[in-house]
XYZ file of C-alpha atoms in Angstrom:
775
model
C 116.609 -27.332 53.785
C 114.416 -24.367 55.211
C 112.261 -22.400 52.825
C 114.504 -19.349 53.280
C 117.501 -21.375 52.024
C 115.551 -22.573 48.999
C 114.825 -19.066 48.033
C 118.532 -18.221 48.288
C 119.340 -21.415 46.218
C 117.003 -20.264 43.447
C 118.364 -16.799 43.197
C 121.708 -18.358 43.141
C 120.793 -20.783 40.407
C 119.360 -18.153 38.198
C 122.601 -16.340 38.350
C 124.564 -19.385 37.774
C 122.589 -20.161 34.356
C 124.031 -17.013 32.922
C 127.687 -18.365 33.371
C 129.591 -20.755 31.069
C 128.812 -24.416 31.250
C 132.310 -25.201 32.850
C 131.717 -22.799 35.775
C 128.078 -23.719 36.118
C 128.958 -27.642 36.592
C 131.634 -26.415 39.257
C 129.513 -24.183 41.189
C 126.677 -26.753 41.324
C 129.101 -29.265 42.889
C 130.358 -26.776 45.481
C 126.791 -25.701 46.208
C 125.497 -29.445 46.578
C 128.146 -30.250 49.256
C 127.116 -27.098 51.302
C 130.506 -26.985 52.911
C 130.902 -25.438 56.477
C 134.033 -23.767 57.364
C 135.706 -21.273 59.478
C 136.376 -17.942 57.679
C 140.197 -18.191 57.867
C 139.974 -21.535 56.003
C 138.624 -19.987 52.861
C 140.505 -20.448 49.770
C 138.554 -18.469 47.539
C 139.120 -17.765 43.719
C 139.058 -14.108 43.107
C 135.634 -12.721 41.787
C 133.904 -16.266 42.092
C 130.360 -16.086 43.707
C 129.109 -18.880 45.449
C 126.791 -19.985 48.217
C 128.271 -20.997 51.700
C 127.942 -21.191 55.399
C 130.492 -19.822 57.578
C 131.038 -19.820 61.230
C 133.016 -17.180 62.633
C 135.652 -17.697 65.582
C 133.217 -15.616 67.833
C 130.238 -17.963 67.183
C 128.494 -15.801 64.563
C 127.013 -17.567 61.628
C 126.697 -16.422 58.009
C 124.863 -18.180 55.291
C 124.457 -16.724 51.918
C 126.194 -15.685 48.690
C 129.798 -15.159 49.018
C 133.038 -13.920 47.171
C 136.401 -12.509 47.806
C 136.386 -13.501 51.353
C 133.205 -11.703 52.453
C 129.466 -11.673 51.980
C 128.295 -10.681 48.454
C 124.962 -10.841 47.245
C 121.938 -12.017 49.418
C 122.735 -13.602 52.861
C 121.859 -13.994 56.562
C 124.054 -13.173 59.399
C 123.240 -14.440 62.879
C 124.962 -12.959 65.880
C 125.828 -14.884 68.933
C 123.904 -12.487 70.998
C 120.645 -13.057 68.979
C 120.812 -10.244 66.544
C 120.171 -11.183 62.935
C 120.200 -9.498 59.406
C 118.734 -10.904 56.479
C 119.099 -8.991 52.996
C 121.563 -7.637 50.700
C 125.306 -7.461 51.074
C 127.960 -5.656 48.886
C 131.649 -6.440 49.846
C 130.911 -7.312 53.406
C 128.716 -4.516 54.160
C 124.865 -4.598 54.513
C 124.017 -2.554 51.330
C 120.538 -2.292 49.671
C 117.298 -3.901 51.192
C 117.380 -5.881 54.361
C 115.888 -6.557 57.861
C 117.613 -6.272 61.115
C 116.005 -7.789 64.139
C 116.910 -7.614 67.678
C 116.589 -10.235 70.544
C 113.939 -7.953 72.180
C 111.662 -8.330 69.276
C 112.398 -4.971 67.728
C 113.003 -4.834 63.859
C 114.129 -2.569 61.209
C 113.149 -3.436 57.687
C 114.070 -1.133 54.626
C 117.181 0.284 53.223
C 120.822 -0.163 54.241
C 124.116 1.697 53.074
C 127.702 0.976 54.253
C 126.187 -0.852 57.211
C 123.887 1.767 58.265
C 120.119 2.122 58.354
C 120.152 4.674 55.513
C 117.131 5.366 53.199
C 113.534 4.598 53.560
C 112.826 2.209 56.298
C 110.418 1.073 59.088
C 111.492 0.581 62.771
C 108.979 -1.224 65.132
C 110.230 -1.470 68.718
C 109.607 -4.262 71.266
C 106.677 -2.030 72.408
C 105.391 -1.339 68.957
C 106.800 2.238 68.897
C 107.041 2.526 65.224
C 108.724 4.999 63.013
C 108.109 5.084 59.160
C 110.327 7.214 56.913
C 113.529 8.324 56.076
C 116.876 7.535 57.629
C 120.470 8.796 57.273
C 123.256 7.166 58.816
C 121.109 5.405 61.525
C 119.207 8.487 62.549
C 115.478 9.613 61.555
C 116.293 12.095 59.112
C 113.938 13.848 56.561
C 110.274 13.108 56.220
C 108.687 10.406 58.581
C 105.662 9.567 60.871
C 106.170 7.934 64.419
C 103.514 6.135 66.496
C 104.591 6.307 70.226
C 103.722 3.486 72.517
C 101.683 5.937 74.577
C 99.426 6.571 71.611
C 100.901 10.029 70.609
C 101.710 10.434 66.795
C 104.050 12.840 65.025
C 104.264 13.170 61.364
C 106.785 15.789 59.720
C 110.306 16.653 59.296
C 113.013 14.861 61.287
C 116.806 15.864 61.715
C 119.574 13.825 63.217
C 116.930 11.697 65.146
C 114.649 14.402 66.614
C 111.517 16.229 65.206
C 113.299 19.351 63.666
C 111.590 21.560 61.041
C 107.849 21.456 60.381
C 105.716 18.892 61.707
C 102.350 17.903 63.697
C 102.299 16.233 66.971
C 98.973 14.747 68.051
C 98.488 13.854 71.708
C 96.097 10.843 72.532
C 93.904 13.368 74.413
C 93.084 15.194 71.133
C 95.489 18.039 71.535
C 97.761 18.793 68.726
C 100.706 21.227 67.862
C 101.405 22.305 64.149
C 104.547 24.192 63.382
C 108.284 24.502 63.701
C 110.427 21.978 65.854
C 114.031 22.102 67.072
C 115.993 19.101 68.510
C 112.802 17.445 69.602
C 111.099 20.497 70.983
C 108.445 23.154 69.715
C 110.478 25.963 68.847
C 109.614 28.767 66.194
C 106.285 29.731 64.765
C 103.659 27.250 65.728
C 100.045 26.666 66.486
C 98.653 24.625 69.584
C 94.966 23.548 69.184
C 93.496 22.057 72.292
C 90.561 19.551 72.311
C 88.402 21.938 73.738
C 88.733 24.442 70.539
C 91.026 26.942 72.188
C 94.292 27.621 70.486
C 97.651 29.477 70.621
C 99.343 30.954 67.479
C 102.682 32.572 67.812
C 106.406 32.126 68.806
C 107.836 28.912 70.850
C 111.202 28.232 72.541
C 112.123 25.005 74.297
C 108.724 23.685 74.135
C 106.706 26.740 75.521
C 105.315 30.004 74.186
C 107.861 32.610 74.179
C 107.685 36.049 72.436
C 104.812 37.266 70.395
C 101.565 35.264 70.284
C 97.797 35.023 70.182
C 95.662 32.786 72.509
C 92.169 32.418 70.893
C 88.958 31.004 72.297
C 86.221 29.368 70.644
C 83.770 32.302 71.103
C 86.120 34.535 68.845
C 87.742 36.622 71.597
C 91.612 36.591 71.511
C 94.366 37.687 73.796
C 97.503 39.413 71.763
C 100.766 40.004 73.558
C 104.362 38.958 74.610
C 104.402 35.629 76.169
C 106.972 34.068 78.804
C 106.866 31.720 81.683
C 108.300 34.661 83.749
C 105.207 36.656 84.609
C 107.346 39.658 84.877
C 107.794 39.634 81.246
C 104.321 38.674 80.197
C 102.213 41.513 78.707
C 99.435 41.744 76.215
C 95.847 42.993 75.377
C 92.484 41.027 75.627
C 90.030 41.567 72.751
C 86.522 40.327 73.666
C 84.165 38.631 71.018
C 81.153 40.871 69.859
C 78.956 38.339 71.779
C 80.772 38.459 75.077
C 79.315 40.085 78.060
C 80.322 40.398 81.624
C 83.787 40.485 83.151
C 86.487 38.220 82.072
C 88.839 36.534 84.705
C 91.940 34.874 83.125
C 95.598 34.937 83.644
C 97.975 34.140 80.812
C 100.158 32.013 82.954
C 97.224 29.498 83.093
C 98.623 28.406 79.652
C 101.765 27.320 81.311
C 100.586 25.640 84.529
C 97.252 24.312 83.167
C 96.751 23.973 79.418
C 100.320 22.683 78.629
C 100.279 20.071 81.522
C 99.182 17.356 78.933
C 101.399 18.235 76.108
C 104.742 16.771 77.060
C 106.496 15.007 74.148
C 106.933 11.214 74.492
C 110.686 10.246 74.774
C 109.850 7.182 72.763
C 111.789 3.782 72.767
C 115.412 4.143 72.260
C 117.286 1.644 69.979
C 119.699 -0.429 72.007
C 122.289 -1.140 69.458
C 122.740 0.046 65.819
C 123.174 -2.356 62.986
C 126.463 -0.692 61.889
C 127.899 -1.238 65.544
C 127.432 -4.946 64.856
C 129.298 -5.120 61.574
C 132.611 -7.110 61.484
C 135.787 -6.566 59.488
C 136.156 -8.898 56.608
C 139.286 -9.827 54.912
C 138.096 -8.340 51.531
C 137.616 -4.694 53.235
C 141.393 -4.004 53.708
C 142.045 -5.318 49.990
C 139.671 -3.036 48.620
C 140.814 -0.090 50.766
C 144.268 -0.407 49.534
C 143.109 -0.165 45.790
C 141.430 3.330 46.468
C 143.347 6.039 45.373
C 143.942 8.786 47.924
C 142.400 12.271 47.013
C 144.814 15.098 47.197
C 142.785 17.215 49.612
C 143.287 18.447 53.297
C 142.324 16.105 55.883
C 141.678 13.088 53.449
C 142.210 10.149 55.760
C 140.415 11.690 58.736
C 137.400 9.439 59.391
C 135.312 8.781 62.368
C 132.541 6.150 62.598
C 129.168 6.407 64.160
C 130.204 4.370 67.091
C 133.465 6.173 67.757
C 135.814 3.499 66.169
C 137.553 3.538 62.784
C 135.052 3.646 60.000
C 135.362 1.534 56.804
C 135.597 4.548 54.601
C 132.173 5.765 54.904
C 133.448 9.371 55.364
C 130.734 10.474 57.814
C 131.180 11.765 61.397
C 127.667 12.077 62.767
C 126.864 10.781 66.145
C 124.610 8.029 66.736
C 120.893 8.891 67.362
C 119.499 9.211 70.781
C 115.885 10.155 71.422
C 116.885 12.069 74.435
C 119.191 14.036 72.180
C 122.276 13.963 74.300
C 124.673 12.357 71.670
C 122.752 12.830 68.445
C 124.970 15.760 67.017
C 128.615 16.247 66.497
C 129.866 19.771 66.702
C 129.844 21.712 63.624
C 133.616 22.021 63.753
C 134.120 18.320 63.466
C 131.597 18.055 60.602
C 133.387 20.685 58.713
C 136.789 19.050 59.278
C 135.548 15.749 57.986
C 134.394 16.974 54.611
C 137.976 17.892 53.145
C 136.543 20.947 51.057
C 138.835 22.902 49.076
C 138.217 26.528 47.686
C 139.045 27.708 44.024
C 141.448 30.554 43.786
C 140.860 33.262 41.297
C 144.576 33.259 40.586
C 143.969 30.166 38.625
C 141.766 32.239 36.156
C 143.506 33.667 32.791
C 144.089 37.234 33.621
C 146.182 37.640 30.429
C 142.910 38.429 28.146
C 142.290 41.843 30.255
C 140.101 40.445 32.738
C 139.715 42.151 36.038
C 140.131 39.634 38.913
C 137.463 39.714 41.700
C 138.038 38.239 45.052
C 135.014 37.286 46.987
C 135.035 37.375 50.656
C 132.104 36.682 53.053
C 131.960 39.150 56.134
C 130.122 37.913 59.371
C 126.607 38.611 58.832
C 125.004 41.352 60.755
C 121.429 42.472 61.365
C 120.711 45.593 59.337
C 119.568 48.840 60.804
C 119.679 50.582 64.332
C 117.103 49.867 66.875
C 114.701 52.725 67.659
C 114.865 53.075 71.500
C 113.795 55.835 73.915
C 115.830 59.017 73.089
C 115.814 58.241 69.256
C 114.608 61.159 67.027
C 111.972 58.938 65.651
C 110.840 57.120 68.970
C 107.421 59.101 69.272
C 106.754 58.477 65.586
C 107.348 54.670 65.841
C 104.983 54.589 68.986
C 102.257 56.609 66.907
C 102.689 54.170 63.950
C 102.325 51.090 66.213
C 99.233 52.746 68.059
C 97.594 53.220 64.583
C 98.113 50.147 63.282
C 96.896 48.347 66.285
C 93.728 50.490 66.123
C 93.266 49.872 62.178
C 93.847 46.145 62.370
C 92.551 45.081 65.571
C 88.909 46.914 65.337
C 86.012 44.662 64.332
C 85.329 44.638 60.455
C 83.177 42.814 58.374
C 84.250 39.940 56.251
C 86.052 40.761 53.062
C 85.458 39.646 49.675
C 88.105 39.533 46.990
C 85.609 41.120 44.553
C 85.946 44.870 45.334
C 83.637 47.482 44.086
C 85.010 50.426 42.471
C 84.227 52.685 45.433
C 86.830 50.978 47.584
C 89.444 52.410 45.300
C 88.270 55.966 45.404
C 91.038 58.222 46.365
C 88.913 60.117 48.715
C 88.276 56.810 50.719
C 90.252 57.909 53.907
C 89.489 57.566 57.686
C 91.045 59.966 60.206
C 91.247 58.899 63.764
C 92.068 61.299 66.691
C 94.740 59.942 69.536
C 94.512 62.059 72.384
C 97.047 61.372 75.225
C 94.483 60.561 77.682
C 92.719 58.118 75.266
C 89.161 58.065 73.837
C 86.233 55.873 73.451
C 88.057 54.067 70.377
C 91.802 54.699 71.358
C 93.798 53.722 74.289
C 95.796 56.347 76.473
C 99.383 56.636 75.502
C 102.616 58.344 76.461
C 103.327 60.040 72.982
C 101.950 63.391 72.189
C 98.478 63.882 70.638
C 98.250 62.966 66.878
C 95.849 62.074 64.061
C 95.946 58.958 62.052
C 94.889 58.292 58.458
C 94.102 55.062 56.750
C 93.955 55.186 52.895
C 91.621 52.804 51.328
C 91.487 50.530 54.337
C 88.969 48.062 52.516
C 91.469 47.483 49.816
C 94.411 47.005 51.746
C 92.416 44.827 54.346
C 91.719 42.511 51.294
C 95.266 42.687 49.980
C 96.534 41.262 53.411
C 93.849 38.497 52.911
C 94.908 37.792 49.530
C 98.648 37.591 50.605
C 97.403 35.241 53.504
C 98.422 37.629 56.306
C 96.983 36.902 59.809
C 95.830 39.840 61.330
C 97.101 38.964 64.793
C 100.489 37.948 63.493
C 100.557 41.419 61.510
C 99.863 43.164 64.730
C 102.495 41.337 66.732
C 105.259 41.945 64.104
C 104.504 45.799 64.065
C 103.132 46.514 67.231
C 104.743 43.992 69.692
C 107.040 45.107 72.440
C 109.799 44.523 70.127
C 111.112 47.888 68.509
C 111.423 48.748 64.971
C 114.919 49.169 63.310
C 115.769 52.064 61.291
C 117.773 51.581 58.222
C 120.036 54.009 56.354
C 118.300 55.054 53.098
C 120.033 52.923 50.377
C 118.825 55.350 47.458
C 118.382 59.255 46.939
C 114.717 59.665 47.597
C 115.192 60.757 51.136
C 113.034 58.210 52.420
C 113.503 56.522 55.839
C 113.127 52.761 56.067
C 112.059 50.757 59.032
C 112.291 46.983 59.543
C 110.194 44.837 62.125
C 112.133 42.893 64.395
C 111.052 39.584 62.955
C 112.254 40.935 59.473
C 108.666 40.330 57.978
C 107.710 43.800 57.057
C 109.236 46.855 55.678
C 107.892 50.351 56.294
C 108.887 53.347 53.958
C 108.010 56.988 54.224
C 106.669 58.345 51.274
C 106.433 61.761 49.640
C 102.850 63.098 48.676
C 103.617 62.411 45.039
C 104.408 58.692 45.856
C 101.117 58.431 47.786
C 99.326 59.880 44.641
C 100.913 57.294 42.241
C 100.013 54.324 44.530
C 96.616 55.261 44.925
C 96.252 56.056 41.087
C 97.629 52.350 40.184
C 95.758 50.741 43.074
C 92.823 49.192 41.026
C 95.383 47.943 38.247
C 97.730 46.771 41.044
C 95.010 44.767 42.757
C 93.819 43.125 39.706
C 97.505 42.257 38.736
C 98.463 40.547 41.988
C 94.909 38.753 42.182
C 95.535 37.268 38.551
C 99.190 36.397 38.841
C 100.171 34.703 42.303
C 103.877 34.488 41.385
C 104.242 38.239 40.783
C 107.510 39.720 41.580
C 106.443 43.224 42.248
C 106.428 44.626 45.758
C 103.485 43.176 48.090
C 101.838 46.419 49.812
C 99.996 45.673 53.262
C 98.791 49.369 54.189
C 98.872 52.834 53.479
C 98.694 55.329 56.251
C 99.609 58.915 57.379
C 100.430 60.272 60.962
C 99.621 63.785 61.415
C 101.601 65.262 64.477
C 100.186 68.183 66.631
C 102.001 71.470 67.162
C 102.629 74.584 65.091
C 104.444 72.539 62.188
C 101.261 70.048 61.735
C 103.950 67.824 60.070
C 102.589 64.988 58.180
C 104.366 61.609 57.639
C 102.988 59.167 55.056
C 104.206 55.639 54.801
C 103.563 52.377 53.108
C 103.972 48.759 54.859
C 105.554 46.334 52.459
C 106.679 42.756 52.540
C 110.511 42.275 53.158
C 112.016 39.905 50.492
C 114.755 38.885 52.745
C 112.768 37.529 55.681
C 114.566 34.182 55.754
C 116.714 32.232 58.237
C 119.384 31.996 55.495
C 122.081 34.670 55.698
C 122.169 37.095 52.830
C 125.555 37.317 51.909
C 125.241 39.631 48.910
C 122.350 41.974 47.690
C 122.134 43.471 44.255
C 119.902 46.373 43.327
C 119.653 45.982 39.463
C 118.220 48.433 36.910
C 119.959 47.688 33.732
C 121.456 51.114 33.573
C 125.341 51.930 33.681
C 125.519 55.568 34.783
C 126.342 55.971 38.360
C 125.387 52.378 38.870
C 128.362 51.175 41.085
C 129.177 51.080 44.672
C 132.598 52.753 45.413
C 133.705 50.376 48.096
C 136.774 47.923 48.465
C 135.928 44.325 48.928
C 137.001 44.498 52.392
C 134.275 46.861 53.316
C 131.443 45.087 51.518
C 129.278 43.236 54.091
C 125.843 41.635 54.112
C 124.206 45.070 54.431
C 125.873 46.805 51.503
C 123.583 47.073 48.296
C 125.608 46.597 45.286
C 124.527 47.735 41.767
C 124.694 46.789 38.204
C 128.329 47.401 37.503
C 129.262 45.621 40.998
C 127.321 42.453 39.767
C 129.764 39.579 38.990
C 127.432 36.682 38.422
C 125.075 34.886 36.088
C 122.380 33.263 37.931
C 121.307 29.895 36.540
C 117.969 28.488 37.354
C 116.350 25.043 36.674
C 114.489 24.979 33.354
C 110.973 24.910 34.699
C 111.718 27.936 37.012
C 113.531 29.940 34.379
C 110.714 29.545 31.957
C 108.278 30.715 34.805
C 110.625 33.629 35.704
C 110.942 34.760 32.193
C 107.062 34.770 31.735
C 106.364 36.847 35.068
C 109.087 39.299 34.321
C 107.243 39.941 31.035
C 103.864 40.098 33.006
C 104.944 42.449 35.486
C 106.885 44.870 33.235
C 103.864 45.143 30.867
C 102.008 46.018 34.002
C 104.528 48.706 35.036
C 104.712 50.009 31.593
C 100.926 50.475 31.340
C 100.928 52.409 34.636
C 103.852 54.724 33.339
C 106.126 53.450 36.021
C 109.844 53.570 35.699
C 113.172 53.658 37.790
C 112.228 50.146 39.370
C 114.582 47.680 39.936
C 115.219 43.948 40.718
C 116.422 43.481 44.105
C 118.520 40.154 44.619
C 119.737 38.457 47.598
C 122.277 35.756 47.328
C 122.906 32.880 50.073
C 126.079 30.975 49.423
C 125.333 27.551 50.577
C 128.886 26.874 51.465
C 131.285 29.158 52.989
C 134.807 28.103 54.173
C 136.227 28.966 57.553
C 138.127 31.670 55.815
C 135.109 33.347 54.468
C 135.318 32.292 50.934
C 132.392 30.800 49.114
C 133.199 27.011 48.091
C 133.120 26.452 44.446
C 131.408 23.579 42.546
C 132.898 21.833 39.613
C 130.969 21.337 36.258
C 131.794 18.503 33.994
C 130.988 18.407 30.364
C 128.438 15.868 30.803
C 126.425 18.328 32.684
C 126.547 16.113 35.883
C 127.399 18.297 39.005
C 130.177 16.932 41.055
C 131.025 18.602 44.288
C 134.630 19.612 44.787
C 135.474 17.188 47.465
C 137.314 13.942 48.600
C 136.670 10.567 47.301
C 134.785 8.214 49.386
C 134.212 4.402 49.448
C 130.878 2.859 48.780
C 129.646 -0.683 48.091
C 129.543 -0.346 44.278
C 133.077 1.341 43.778
C 134.286 5.038 44.087
C 131.736 7.691 44.310
C 132.384 11.418 45.092
C 131.928 12.298 48.767
C 128.901 14.783 49.383
C 129.816 18.419 49.620
C 128.709 20.420 52.476
C 125.744 21.931 50.359
C 124.645 18.393 49.227
C 124.730 17.241 52.929
C 122.525 20.169 53.759
C 120.052 19.413 51.062
C 120.038 15.628 51.968
C 119.590 16.445 55.779
C 116.908 19.310 55.101
C 114.647 18.005 52.368
C 111.552 19.908 54.078
C 113.347 23.226 53.380
C 112.626 22.914 49.545
C 108.888 22.730 50.213
C 108.908 26.199 50.578
C 110.487 27.209 47.195
C 108.299 29.904 45.347
C 109.322 32.006 42.524
C 111.740 34.683 43.918
C 111.764 32.870 47.444
C 114.350 30.270 48.730
C 115.128 29.257 45.135
C 118.195 27.043 44.458
C 120.352 28.025 41.677
C 123.975 28.045 40.796
C 125.932 31.357 40.462
C 128.547 31.470 37.816
C 131.357 34.041 38.592
C 131.775 36.550 35.627
C 134.594 38.841 34.927
C 134.396 42.098 32.890
C 137.296 43.281 30.761
C 139.300 45.833 32.327
C 139.269 48.078 29.096
C 135.332 47.947 29.131
C 134.218 49.823 32.030
C 130.386 49.941 31.312
C 130.151 46.255 30.320
C 126.908 45.632 32.201
C 127.209 41.571 32.235
C 130.731 40.085 32.362
C 132.155 36.925 30.679
C 131.389 33.733 32.390
C 134.475 31.961 33.868
C 132.892 28.510 34.501
C 133.504 28.719 38.220
C 130.275 28.117 39.995
C 128.723 28.336 43.346
C 125.647 26.607 45.017
C 123.380 29.437 45.994
C 119.908 30.233 47.333
C 118.303 33.317 45.790
C 115.657 35.738 47.013
C 114.581 38.648 44.505
C 111.651 40.814 43.482
C 110.784 44.246 41.953
C 110.838 47.213 44.318
C 110.517 50.666 43.907
C 107.602 51.022 41.762
C 106.140 54.265 42.886
C 108.048 56.445 40.287
C 106.107 57.617 37.192
C 107.559 59.418 34.220
C 106.470 62.828 35.428
C 107.704 66.214 34.410
C 110.757 66.024 36.879
C 112.016 62.741 35.283
C 111.394 64.119 31.782
C 113.688 67.150 32.613
C 116.293 64.753 34.244
C 116.484 62.706 31.169
C 116.850 65.803 28.721
C 119.734 67.052 31.163
C 121.635 63.880 31.342
C 121.187 63.065 27.599
C 123.333 65.855 26.838
C 126.343 64.737 29.025
C 126.168 60.950 28.936
C 124.882 58.129 26.605
C 121.059 58.311 26.800
C 120.765 54.637 27.013
C 122.952 54.330 30.044
C 120.922 56.686 32.208
C 118.059 55.556 34.577
C 115.543 58.040 33.773
C 113.941 57.060 30.323
C 110.670 56.618 28.940
C 108.653 53.878 30.703
C 108.648 51.684 27.312
C 112.275 52.158 26.803
C 112.867 51.601 30.642
C 110.920 48.249 30.445
C 112.689 46.770 27.192
C 116.059 47.703 28.716
C 115.243 46.175 32.136
C 113.974 42.961 30.645
C 116.972 42.713 28.140
C 119.352 43.033 31.021
C 117.592 40.937 33.619
C 117.312 38.051 31.014
C 121.088 37.928 30.680
C 121.765 37.983 34.421
C 119.295 35.140 34.805
C 119.776 32.152 32.603
C 118.728 28.577 32.256
C 120.707 25.854 34.008
C 121.838 23.449 31.214
C-alpha cells in the first residue's frame, strides 16, 4: 500500500471512530477487503461513507472515499489520458483543496469549486510559466502575479483571464508599465518607465499611447501633447530643462517605432484542457438535482457550462479562459440572461396609508454639457483660459513647502500677465484677441494642487489639451457658467467679484482645514484666475477651478443637491423627463443611504468638522451634492432590489443554485461585479466610490414638506459619490434682507437664507437623517 493510500486510510479511520461500534466493525471489514469494482456494480447504502477503488468503463480509475454512488471526501482520480486529480470531493465534484496535474507536467494546486479552479491557487505550466493568485470559474480573476517563461513579470488585477484593472508589468530588459489595463493590453491612464530613465505618463489605448500624455527625460525636460500612432494627429509642446543648451532634435513618433519595440506583452502558456472539462457524470448527480426546488423566476432552467455542454447546475455562463482573449468573455446579453433577476414593483407597497408611490426609471446615461467649438459665444474665452493655465502651471517655479507664510495669503498677492496676439517673451502667439491674465495667490494654489496630489502635467493636459471644454447649463440661480474638462476631472466656475473676495478671505482657514483633514468633504480648489478682455468694455471674467465629484467610470444615475430646507426645494419634472444630468433637490429625495459602520462613523465626524469650519467662516447656503450609481439595472431600466432578512444577512433576489454543500442563493449581478472586480474597492474613500445600500422611502401625500420619507424596506445596492459644494456665500447684507423678507411669507425654518449657525445645525440634522448606519 502506497504512502498516499496510507494517509487516506488514517483519515478514514479517524472518521470511523466517531461512528457506532457496529458500523465501525462493518466498515473496517469493507476497507480491509479493498474491493475493486466497476461503478455500475455498486450497491451502496444511502449516506454510507467508505473507502473504495473504482474502475470506470472508459478506463479511468478513482481511489478514495465514496458514498451515494460518487466520490465524497478525499480521493484520487486518474484519467486514461494521464491527467490526475488528488484532493477533496463533494457529491462527485472537485470541491475544496486539491491538485490537478496534466501529462505535460503542468500542475494546478489550490481551491476548487463545482469542478472549476475557483479561489486561491497556483498554476505552473510545463515551461514554468507560473500564476499565483485568485481564480474564478477556471479563469485568472482578481489579484494575482504571473511569471512568464521569457522572464517577464506581471502583478495586479486580472479579469476573465487577462490583465485588467490596475497592474504592473516588468519586462526582463528593465522596462516597466504601471497603470490601467483592459483585456490584456495597456489601456487607460498609465506610466511607462524605461530602463534608461525616460518615462511616459498619460493615456493609452490598445497597448499604445493615445490621447493626452507627457514624455519626460531624465534631465527634467518634458514634452506635453496629444499622442497618436498617426503622425497627423500628433501635436504638443516641448519644455526644456533649465540645464539644457543647444538645439533639440526629437520626433514623438520615435516612441512608437523605437522605444516601445521591446515592450510587447508575452502571450504566456495556454492551458490545454480545464479540470471542469474532465469531470464525469456520476449517478448521484441526477438524484441530487431532482431534489432541488425550482425557483419561480424567469429563465430559471437556462444553464450553460464553461465548455459549452450542459452544466451540473453551477449557474454560470462564462467562457473558458484563453490568454489570446478570443473566447474568454461571453456576451453581456448572455450573462444577463443567465442570472434570472427579478425586479421589485412599487405596486406591492401599501398605498392605503396615504403614501405617494414613486416609480424609479433609469434613462440612458449621457454626458452633460455642450462642447465649446468654434463659433460658440464663449470659444475665445475658453482659448484665453487654456493659454493662461498653460502659462501659470508650465512656467518654472521653485519647489513648494506645505508650510506657507502669511504673506502667501495676502489678497494683494496677484500676478498680471499680458497676452498679445503676436506673442511675447513669456507668452506664445495665439489666434484670440489680446487679453490680460491674473493669478490670485499663485503659491497657495500651487501648494494646494501638491497637497491634493495633482500632477502639473496631467493638470495642464486635462484643461489645456486639444479636447474642448464642455459648457453646462447653470443648475442654480447665481447666473454663473460652469465648464467641465473632457476627462471629467475638473469643473470651472465663473465667479462674481464678491465670491472671489469670500474665497480669498477664507483661504488661510481653508488651507489649514484641508491640510488637517484628509477626508474633508468640502470642495477642492485648484486655482483662482481672471481674464480681462481688451476693447471698450474691458470685461473681466473671474473663475475658480475645482475638482469634479463625479469623475468616475460608473454612470451617475441620480444626483441630489441637499440643503436641509424645504421652500422651493423641488424639481418640477415628471419621472419620464428625469435623466442622469437632472439635479434633484431635497423634496425629490426618496432614499435613505445606509453606510457600513466604520464609514458612517467617519462620515458623521467629518460632517461635524466641515460644518464647524463653514460656520466659523460665516458661510451658508452650501449643500451636499450626492451622486448615486445603481449597481444593478434591469433591461427595462429599473434598478434591481435586494432583499433584507431579519437576521441582517443580505440575500440577493435571484435564482437558487446548486453547490456541493447544499442549496445556496445564486449571486446577483452586483455580487458578481464585486466578485469579479475586487480591485475597484481599493479606491474607496469617504465620499468617493463608496458602496452603500439605498433604502427607498415614501412621503405621506398629506405632508408635502416632509423632508425625509418613511422607509419601505426596499433596498438597492449603490455606489455613492458626495461632497459639500457652493461654499462661497457668506451671510452678507443681501442674505439678511432675503431672510427678513421671506420670513414674513413662509416658515422661517424652511427657507435657505438663515444665520450660519442655524444653517449649520439644520444641515447636519438633515444630512444625518438621510445617511444612516447599515445595521
